[in-house]
PDB file of C-alpha atoms in Angstrom:
ATOM      1  CA  MET A 224      45.001   6.036  17.973  1.00 31.00           C
ATOM      2  CA  LYS A 225      47.280   7.558  15.181  1.00 28.00           C
ATOM      3  CA  TYR A 226      44.758   6.414  11.959  1.00 25.00           C
ATOM      4  CA  PRO A 227      45.517   6.632   9.008  1.00 22.00           C
ATOM      5  CA  VAL A 228      43.738   7.165   4.976  1.00 23.00           C
ATOM      6  CA  ILE A 229      42.145   3.992   3.928  1.00 23.00           C
ATOM      7  CA  SER A 230      40.174   2.816   1.654  1.00 28.00           C
ATOM      8  CA  PHE A 231      38.370   4.475  -0.588  1.00 34.00           C
ATOM      9  CA  LEU A 232      39.368   7.599   0.981  1.00 32.00           C
ATOM     10  CA  LEU A 233      41.483   9.880  -2.524  1.00 27.00           C
ATOM     11  CA  ALA A 234      44.032  12.853  -1.425  1.00 26.00           C
ATOM     12  CA  SER A 235      43.582  15.490  -4.950  1.00 24.00           C
ATOM     13  CA  THR A 236      43.524  19.066  -5.390  1.00 21.00           C
ATOM     14  CA  LEU A 237      39.413  19.674  -5.673  1.00 25.00           C
ATOM     15  CA  PHE A 238      37.735  20.364  -9.275  1.00 24.00           C
ATOM     16  CA  ALA A 239      41.491  18.763 -10.432  1.00 22.00           C
ATOM     17  CA  ASN A 240      41.471  16.530 -14.253  1.00 23.00           C
ATOM     18  CA  SER A 241      42.978  14.182 -10.911  1.00 22.00           C
ATOM     19  CA  ILE A 242      40.564  12.401  -9.548  1.00 26.00           C
ATOM     20  CA  PHE A 243      40.313   8.551  -8.286  1.00 26.00           C
ATOM     21  CA  ALA A 244      37.333   6.990  -7.912  1.00 31.00           C
ATOM     22  CA  GLN A 245      36.479   2.789  -7.075  1.00 32.00           C
ATOM     23  CA  LYS A 246      34.791   0.822  -9.522  1.00 32.00           C
ATOM     24  CA  LEU A 247      32.171  -0.791  -6.650  1.00 35.00           C
ATOM     25  CA  THR A 248      29.747  -2.978  -7.936  1.00 37.00           C
ATOM     26  CA  LEU A 249      27.253  -2.209  -5.415  1.00 52.00           C
ATOM     27  CA  VAL A 250      28.885   0.528  -3.906  1.00 54.00           C
ATOM     28  CA  LYS A 251      31.060   3.341  -5.228  1.00 53.00           C
ATOM     29  CA  ALA A 252      33.070   6.252  -3.431  1.00 53.00           C
ATOM     30  CA  ALA A 253      35.223   8.554  -4.099  1.00 52.00           C
ATOM     31  CA  SER A 254      36.511  11.794  -1.480  1.00 49.00           C
ATOM     32  CA  PHE A 255      37.970  14.765  -2.764  1.00 46.00           C
ATOM     33  CA  ALA A 256      40.471  16.988  -0.950  1.00 45.00           C
ATOM     34  CA  GLU A 257      42.883  19.431  -1.361  1.00 43.00           C
ATOM     35  CA  THR A 258      46.653  17.450  -1.943  1.00 40.00           C
ATOM     36  CA  ASP A 259      48.487  17.743   1.241  1.00 44.00           C
ATOM     37  CA  ASN A 260      51.744  15.114   1.452  1.00 40.00           C
ATOM     38  CA  THR A 261      52.111  15.606   5.189  1.00 40.00           C
ATOM     39  CA  GLN A 262      51.518  12.742   7.546  1.00 40.00           C
ATOM     40  CA  LYS A 263      47.734  12.528   9.196  1.00 42.00           C
ATOM     41  CA  TYR A 264      46.830  11.556  12.044  1.00 40.00           C
ATOM     42  CA  PHE A 265      42.893  10.553  13.090  1.00 44.00           C
ATOM     43  CA  VAL A 266      40.578   9.661  16.308  1.00 52.00           C
ATOM     44  CA  CYS A 267      39.735   6.219  15.919  1.00 61.00           C
ATOM     45  CA  TYR A 268      36.813   5.471  17.453  1.00 73.00           C
ATOM     46  CA  ASP A 269      35.341   2.332  19.405  1.00 83.00           C
ATOM     47  CA  ARG A 270      32.173   0.238  17.669  1.00 89.00           C
ATOM     48  CA  ASP A 271      30.598   0.145  20.313  1.00 90.00           C
ATOM     49  CA  VAL A 272      30.566   3.692  20.837  1.00 91.00           C
ATOM     50  CA  LEU A 273      29.232   4.669  17.189  1.00 95.00           C
ATOM     51  CA  GLN A 274      26.697   1.862  17.013  1.00 96.00           C
ATOM     52  CA  PRO A 275      24.472   2.513  19.112  1.00 96.00           C
ATOM     53  CA  ILE A 276      24.424   6.624  17.573  1.00 97.00           C
ATOM     54  CA  SER A 277      24.180   4.880  13.435  1.00 98.00           C
ATOM     55  CA  ASP A 278      20.781   3.132  15.373  1.00 98.00           C
ATOM     56  CA  SER A 279      19.248   5.813  16.845  1.00 98.00           C
ATOM     57  CA  MET A 280      20.013   7.505  13.391  1.00 98.00           C
ATOM     58  CA  PHE A 281      18.525   4.730  11.663  1.00 98.00           C
ATOM     59  CA  LYS A 282      15.359   4.631  13.668  1.00 98.00           C
ATOM     60  CA  SER A 283      14.971   8.235  13.413  1.00 98.00           C
ATOM     61  CA  GLY A 284      14.619   7.953  10.031  1.00 97.00           C
ATOM     62  CA  ASN A 285      18.623  10.250   8.999  1.00 98.00           C
ATOM     63  CA  PRO A 286      19.852   8.726   6.267  1.00 98.00           C
ATOM     64  CA  LYS A 287      23.589  10.285   7.503  1.00 97.00           C
ATOM     65  CA  TYR A 288      23.446   6.994   9.602  1.00 98.00           C
ATOM     66  CA  ILE A 289      25.196   5.309   6.008  1.00 96.00           C
ATOM     67  CA  TRP A 290      29.349   7.863   6.770  1.00 95.00           C
ATOM     68  CA  VAL A 291      28.655   6.583  10.657  1.00 95.00           C
ATOM     69  CA  ASP A 292      28.782   3.057   9.389  1.00 95.00           C
ATOM     70  CA  LEU A 293      31.263   3.700   7.098  1.00 92.00           C
ATOM     71  CA  LEU A 294      33.625   5.511   9.220  1.00 92.00           C
ATOM     72  CA  MET A 295      32.415   2.770  11.859  1.00 92.00           C
ATOM     73  CA  ASP A 296      33.764  -0.104   9.593  1.00 91.00           C
ATOM     74  CA  GLY A 297      37.328   1.971   8.463  1.00 88.00           C
ATOM     75  CA  TYR A 298      36.549   3.570   4.535  1.00 88.00           C
ATOM     76  CA  ILE A 299      36.567   7.060   5.714  1.00 86.00           C
ATOM     77  CA  SER A 300      38.338   8.803   8.269  1.00 84.00           C
ATOM     78  CA  GLU A 301      37.346  11.228  11.083  1.00 82.00           C
ATOM     79  CA  GLY A 302      38.053  15.003  10.521  1.00 75.00           C
ATOM     80  CA  ASP A 303      39.826  14.774   6.541  1.00 72.00           C
ATOM     81  CA  ASN A 304      38.250  17.309   5.880  1.00 68.00           C
ATOM     82  CA  ARG A 305      37.251  16.053   2.751  1.00 77.00           C
ATOM     83  CA  TRP A 306      34.148  15.608  -0.207  1.00 84.00           C
ATOM     84  CA  HIS A 307      32.681  12.166   0.601  1.00 87.00           C
ATOM     85  CA  ASN A 308      30.252  11.333  -2.429  1.00 85.00           C
ATOM     86  CA  LEU A 309      29.259   7.599  -2.724  1.00 87.00           C
ATOM     87  CA  HIS A 310      26.990   5.571  -4.950  1.00 85.00           C
ATOM     88  CA  LEU A 311      24.754   2.653  -3.999  1.00 88.00           C
ATOM     89  CA  TYR A 312      23.706   0.146  -5.922  1.00 86.00           C
ATOM     90  CA  LEU A 313      20.567  -2.091  -5.507  1.00 84.00           C
ATOM     91  CA  TYR A 314      21.066  -4.327  -8.563  1.00 77.00           C
ATOM     92  CA  GLU A 315      24.877  -5.793  -8.597  1.00 68.00           C
ATOM     93  CA  SER A 316      26.139  -5.543 -11.853  1.00 60.00           C
ATOM     94  CA  THR A 317      28.931  -7.683 -13.728  1.00 49.00           C
ATOM     95  CA  VAL A 318      32.106  -6.369 -13.215  1.00 52.00           C
ATOM     96  CA  ASN A 319      33.193  -6.148  -9.447  1.00 56.00           C
ATOM     97  CA  ASP A 320      37.320  -4.842  -8.793  1.00 55.00           C
ATOM     98  CA  SER A 321      36.650  -3.276  -6.039  1.00 63.00           C
ATOM     99  CA  MET A 322      38.489  -3.037  -2.594  1.00 66.00           C
ATOM    100  CA  ILE A 323      35.134  -3.067  -0.016  1.00 74.00           C
ATOM    101  CA  PRO A 324      34.002  -7.040  -0.267  1.00 83.00           C
ATOM    102  CA  LEU A 325      31.427  -7.939  -1.719  1.00 83.00           C
ATOM    103  CA  ALA A 326      29.901  -9.581   1.196  1.00 87.00           C
ATOM    104  CA  VAL A 327      30.052  -5.513   2.895  1.00 89.00           C
ATOM    105  CA  GLN A 328      29.269  -4.102   0.275  1.00 87.00           C
ATOM    106  CA  ILE A 329      26.022  -6.141   0.092  1.00 88.00           C
ATOM    107  CA  ALA A 330      25.318  -5.988   3.506  1.00 92.00           C
ATOM    108  CA  TYR A 331      25.117  -1.841   2.787  1.00 93.00           C
ATOM    109  CA  VAL A 332      22.589  -2.214   0.460  1.00 91.00           C
ATOM    110  CA  GLU A 333      20.393  -4.434   2.146  1.00 93.00           C
ATOM    111  CA  LYS A 334      20.256  -2.633   5.205  1.00 96.00           C
ATOM    112  CA  TRP A 335      19.659   0.749   2.898  1.00 95.00           C
ATOM    113  CA  LYS A 336      17.157  -1.136   1.060  1.00 92.00           C
ATOM    114  CA  ASN A 337      15.397  -1.608   5.300  1.00 94.00           C
ATOM    115  CA  PHE A 338      15.911   1.967   5.710  1.00 96.00           C
ATOM    116  CA  VAL A 339      13.425   2.529   3.439  1.00 95.00           C
ATOM    117  CA  ALA A 340      10.842   0.267   3.777  1.00 92.00           C
ATOM    118  CA  SER A 341      10.946   2.050   7.460  1.00 93.00           C
ATOM    119  CA  LEU A 342       9.603   4.761   6.253  1.00 93.00           C
ATOM    120  CA  ASN A 343       7.291   2.640   4.050  1.00 91.00           C
ATOM    121  CA  GLU A 344       8.584   4.948   0.906  1.00 93.00           C
ATOM    122  CA  PRO A 345       8.954   3.389  -2.791  1.00 92.00           C
ATOM    123  CA  HIS A 346      12.563   2.206  -3.848  1.00 89.00           C
ATOM    124  CA  TYR A 347      13.800   5.319  -6.590  1.00 84.00           C
ATOM    125  CA  ASP A 348      13.014   3.393  -9.806  1.00 75.00           C
ATOM    126  CA  TYR A 349      16.487   3.792 -11.592  1.00 77.00           C
ATOM    127  CA  GLY A 350      17.631   1.829  -8.363  1.00 81.00           C
ATOM    128  CA  TYR A 351      20.571   4.046  -7.294  1.00 85.00           C
ATOM    129  CA  TYR A 352      21.377   6.197  -4.431  1.00 92.00           C
ATOM    130  CA  HIS A 353      23.569   8.539  -4.421  1.00 91.00           C
ATOM    131  CA  PHE A 354      25.048  10.916  -0.837  1.00 93.00           C
ATOM    132  CA  ASP A 355      27.638  13.259  -0.025  1.00 90.00           C
ATOM    133  CA  LEU A 356      29.187  14.642   2.410  1.00 89.00           C
ATOM    134  CA  HIS A 357      30.678  18.114   2.509  1.00 85.00           C
ATOM    135  CA  ASN A 358      33.823  19.170   4.371  1.00 80.00           C
ATOM    136  CA  GLY A 359      34.139  15.696   5.699  1.00 84.00           C
ATOM    137  CA  ILE A 360      33.306  13.964   9.550  1.00 88.00           C
ATOM    138  CA  ASP A 361      34.022  15.067  12.372  1.00 87.00           C
ATOM    139  CA  GLY A 362      33.540  13.673  16.284  1.00 87.00           C
ATOM    140  CA  GLN A 363      31.415  17.411  16.912  1.00 88.00           C
ATOM    141  CA  MET A 364      28.904  16.399  14.204  1.00 92.00           C
ATOM    142  CA  ILE A 365      28.539  12.230  15.355  1.00 93.00           C
ATOM    143  CA  PHE A 366      28.059  13.189  19.390  1.00 93.00           C
ATOM    144  CA  ASN A 367      26.118  16.324  19.094  1.00 94.00           C
ATOM    145  CA  PRO A 368      22.099  15.137  18.887  1.00 94.00           C
ATOM    146  CA  GLU A 369      21.912  18.594  17.923  1.00 95.00           C
ATOM    147  CA  SER A 370      23.781  19.029  15.014  1.00 96.00           C
ATOM    148  CA  ASP A 371      22.851  18.864  12.079  1.00 95.00           C
ATOM    149  CA  PHE A 372      24.121  15.445  10.575  1.00 96.00           C
ATOM    150  CA  ARG A 373      22.685  14.264  13.419  1.00 97.00           C
ATOM    151  CA  LYS A 374      18.927  15.549  12.224  1.00 96.00           C
ATOM    152  CA  VAL A 375      17.025  14.477   9.633  1.00 96.00           C
ATOM    153  CA  ASN A 376      16.817  16.716   6.901  1.00 96.00           C
ATOM    154  CA  LYS A 377      13.941  16.750   4.878  1.00 96.00           C
ATOM    155  CA  ALA A 378      15.755  18.445   2.125  1.00 96.00           C
ATOM    156  CA  GLU A 379      18.303  15.497   1.600  1.00 96.00           C
ATOM    157  CA  LEU A 380      15.225  12.708   1.306  1.00 97.00           C
ATOM    158  CA  LYS A 381      13.862  14.740  -1.922  1.00 96.00           C
ATOM    159  CA  ARG A 382      17.588  15.112  -2.662  1.00 95.00           C
ATOM    160  CA  LEU A 383      17.685  10.760  -2.580  1.00 96.00           C
ATOM    161  CA  HIS A 384      13.689  10.192  -3.130  1.00 94.00           C
ATOM    162  CA  LEU A 385      12.987   9.650  -0.704  1.00 96.00           C
ATOM    163  CA  ALA A 386       9.688  11.673  -0.702  1.00 96.00           C
ATOM    164  CA  TYR A 387       7.261  10.482  -2.322  1.00 96.00           C
ATOM    165  CA  ARG A 388       4.186  10.597   0.408  1.00 96.00           C
ATOM    166  CA  GLY A 389       4.802  14.898   0.058  1.00 97.00           C
ATOM    167  CA  GLU A 390       5.056  14.134  -3.369  1.00 97.00           C
ATOM    168  CA  LEU A 391       1.526  13.140  -3.729  1.00 98.00           C
ATOM    169  CA  ARG A 392      -0.327  15.485  -0.593  1.00 98.00           C
ATOM    170  CA  LEU A 393       1.056  18.254  -3.211  1.00 98.00           C
ATOM    171  CA  TYR A 394      -1.102  16.932  -5.654  1.00 98.00           C
ATOM    172  CA  LYS A 395      -3.792  15.770  -4.066  1.00 98.00           C
ATOM    173  CA  GLU A 396      -3.975  19.304  -2.602  1.00 98.00           C
ATOM    174  CA  LEU A 397      -3.521  20.497  -6.029  1.00 98.00           C
ATOM    175  CA  VAL A 398      -6.239  18.604  -6.749  1.00 98.00           C
ATOM    176  CA  LYS A 399      -8.295  19.794  -4.012  1.00 98.00           C
ATOM    177  CA  ASP A 400      -8.158  23.099  -4.241  1.00 98.00           C
ATOM    178  CA  GLY A 401      -9.091  23.490  -8.209  1.00 98.00           C
ATOM    179  CA  LEU A 402      -5.999  24.343  -9.274  1.00 98.00           C
ATOM    180  CA  ALA A 403      -4.707  20.851 -11.220  1.00 97.00           C
ATOM    181  CA  SER A 404      -7.316  18.349 -13.362  1.00 96.00           C
ATOM    182  CA  MET A 405      -6.472  14.024 -12.863  1.00 96.00           C
ATOM    183  CA  ASP A 406      -7.755  14.259 -16.303  1.00 94.00           C
ATOM    184  CA  LYS A 407      -4.910  16.996 -17.526  1.00 94.00           C
ATOM    185  CA  ALA A 408      -0.775  16.705 -17.156  1.00 95.00           C
ATOM    186  CA  LEU A 409       0.542  18.580 -14.696  1.00 96.00           C
ATOM    187  CA  ASP A 410       2.273  21.827 -14.886  1.00 96.00           C
ATOM    188  CA  LEU A 411       4.152  24.456 -12.763  1.00 96.00           C
ATOM    189  CA  GLU A 412       6.394  26.536 -11.827  1.00 98.00           C
ATOM    190  CA  PHE A 413       7.696  27.624  -8.174  1.00 98.00           C
ATOM    191  CA  SER A 414      10.373  29.655  -7.778  1.00 97.00           C
ATOM    192  CA  SER A 415      10.777  33.656  -6.470  1.00 97.00           C
ATOM    193  CA  LYS A 416       8.367  34.783  -9.242  1.00 96.00           C
ATOM    194  CA  GLY A 417       6.090  33.057  -8.731  1.00 97.00           C
ATOM    195  CA  PHE A 418       4.129  29.697  -7.265  1.00 98.00           C
ATOM    196  CA  TYR A 419       2.669  28.721 -11.234  1.00 98.00           C
ATOM    197  CA  VAL A 420       0.521  25.964 -12.210  1.00 98.00           C
ATOM    198  CA  HIS A 421      -0.801  25.619 -15.779  1.00 96.00           C
ATOM    199  CA  GLY A 422       0.394  29.342 -16.372  1.00 96.00           C
ATOM    200  CA  LYS A 423      -2.299  31.305 -14.213  1.00 97.00           C
ATOM    201  CA  ARG A 424      -0.364  32.633 -10.946  1.00 98.00           C
ATOM    202  CA  LEU A 425      -1.187  31.479  -7.164  1.00 98.00           C
ATOM    203  CA  ASN A 426      -2.664  34.787  -4.961  1.00 98.00           C
ATOM    204  CA  TYR A 427      -0.852  35.816  -1.100  1.00 98.00           C
ATOM    205  CA  GLU A 428      -2.508  32.878   0.600  1.00 98.00           C
ATOM    206  CA  GLN A 429      -3.069  30.168  -1.792  1.00 98.00           C
ATOM    207  CA  ARG A 430       0.681  30.780  -2.373  1.00 98.00           C
ATOM    208  CA  ILE A 431       1.415  30.905   2.060  1.00 98.00           C
ATOM    209  CA  LYS A 432      -0.084  27.918   1.663  1.00 98.00           C
ATOM    210  CA  TYR A 433       2.437  25.664  -0.454  1.00 98.00           C
ATOM    211  CA  MET A 434       4.605  27.282   0.757  1.00 98.00           C
ATOM    212  CA  ALA A 435       4.326  25.610   4.451  1.00 98.00           C
ATOM    213  CA  LEU A 436       3.905  22.383   2.693  1.00 98.00           C
ATOM    214  CA  LEU A 437       6.745  22.192   0.360  1.00 98.00           C
ATOM    215  CA  GLU A 438       7.884  23.156   3.688  1.00 98.00           C
ATOM    216  CA  GLU A 439       6.690  20.759   5.648  1.00 98.00           C
ATOM    217  CA  GLU A 440       7.577  17.705   3.465  1.00 97.00           C
ATOM    218  CA  TYR A 441      10.495  18.453   0.984  1.00 97.00           C
ATOM    219  CA  GLY A 442      12.028  20.612   3.277  1.00 96.00           C
ATOM    220  CA  HIS A 443      12.276  24.282   0.625  1.00 97.00           C
ATOM    221  CA  ASN A 444       9.162  26.516   0.377  1.00 97.00           C
ATOM    222  CA  TYR A 445      10.889  26.844  -3.274  1.00 97.00           C
ATOM    223  CA  TYR A 446      10.211  30.932  -3.029  1.00 97.00           C
ATOM    224  CA  ASN A 447      11.843  33.063  -0.614  1.00 95.00           C
ATOM    225  CA  ASP A 448      15.435  30.225   0.334  1.00 94.00           C
ATOM    226  CA  HIS A 449      16.672  30.306  -3.577  1.00 92.00           C
ATOM    227  CA  SER A 450      14.692  27.306  -3.985  1.00 95.00           C
ATOM    228  CA  SER A 451      12.781  25.768  -6.689  1.00 96.00           C
ATOM    229  CA  MET A 452      11.055  23.871  -8.490  1.00 96.00           C
ATOM    230  CA  ALA A 453       9.390  22.617 -11.651  1.00 96.00           C
ATOM    231  CA  HIS A 454       7.018  19.829 -12.641  1.00 94.00           C
ATOM    232  CA  GLY A 455       7.158  19.695 -16.661  1.00 87.00           C
ATOM    233  CA  ALA A 456       3.405  18.496 -18.770  1.00 76.00           C
ATOM    234  CA  LEU A 457       3.108  15.063 -20.667  1.00 76.00           C
ATOM    235  CA  ALA A 458       0.230  14.752 -22.769  1.00 71.00           C
ATOM    236  CA  GLU A 459       0.399  11.364 -22.132  1.00 78.00           C
ATOM    237  CA  ASN A 460       1.162  11.347 -18.459  1.00 89.00           C
ATOM    238  CA  THR A 461      -2.433  12.528 -16.490  1.00 95.00           C
ATOM    239  CA  LEU A 462      -2.002  13.818 -12.704  1.00 96.00           C
ATOM    240  CA  GLY A 463      -4.211  11.674 -12.603  1.00 96.00           C
ATOM    241  CA  MET A 464      -1.570   8.675 -14.091  1.00 96.00           C
ATOM    242  CA  GLU A 465       0.325  10.296 -11.457  1.00 96.00           C
ATOM    243  CA  ILE A 466      -0.993   9.784  -8.767  1.00 97.00           C
ATOM    244  CA  ALA A 467      -2.529   6.790  -9.134  1.00 97.00           C
ATOM    245  CA  GLU A 468       0.867   5.298  -9.783  1.00 95.00           C
ATOM    246  CA  LEU A 469       2.112   7.130  -6.326  1.00 96.00           C
ATOM    247  CA  GLU A 470      -0.481   5.237  -4.685  1.00 96.00           C
ATOM    248  CA  GLU A 471       0.810   2.206  -5.776  1.00 95.00           C
ATOM    249  CA  LYS A 472       3.999   2.336  -5.004  1.00 94.00           C
ATOM    250  CA  ILE A 473       3.397   3.282  -1.766  1.00 94.00           C
ATOM    251  CA  ASN A 474       0.678   0.617  -1.648  1.00 92.00           C
ATOM    252  CA  ASN A 475       3.308  -2.235  -2.380  1.00 90.00           C
ATOM    253  CA  ALA A 476       6.490  -0.817   0.043  1.00 89.00           C
ATOM    254  CA  ALA A 477       3.642  -0.804   3.252  1.00 84.00           C
ATOM    255  CA  GLN A 478       2.520  -3.852   2.102  1.00 82.00           C
ATOM    256  CA  LYS A 479       5.975  -5.239   1.661  1.00 76.00           C
ATOM    257  CA  THR A 480       7.108  -3.640   5.379  1.00 69.00           C
ATOM    258  CA  ASN A 481       3.738  -5.699   6.920  1.00 69.00           C
ATOM    259  CA  GLN A 482       5.122  -8.899   5.989  1.00 63.00           C
TER     260      GLN A 482
END
């Protein structure tokens, strides 16, 4: 079946100045691709084929379910090789000039709220989430259960601010090991140059332990995978205060899930 490029997809030179993006109240999206004036056709999958995959990804804690939903609803196209960007807002703004009906936007937001609740994670403080998908979406990604697309990616969860429990575990472990103090603001820097907490370099055994913890919780070990992380000290915000705030957020999220 022929399937045209529709909705918020665009054809524009990658990184060019002329970029079009819809302004959406709750969902904003844009896609970037090399300019191509030729006719393009795409595969159209039936909803009853895609819905079980979306449901399975949702239940397994994979946020990429949202791309399957967008494909299923006709807002992105299979095989278009585009770079898709999606911004999802939890709160309605005063202006809505989207081509996507407001009721559909709200449905996407409500489903996302349910997804976050299923992880027992609190919502990001700033109330919005940014998703991106490089090189578009294709059938092999969707239908192969072993594809990276179908697997839960801890690094992606961290980027989407869905790793508060991992953050709490890290902080408590630092206190337990005597590397950080509850009554002092946390200052740490983890990178290929070494792991430092309050300016003190962790020894080999300590670094190996935290590399494993971070890999498990964040999907990066922050030492030999070209990643780094830092936490600057703010005198008015002790580690004890941060831990208490995280525990409150996580407990509140768990209570809402159990209601």
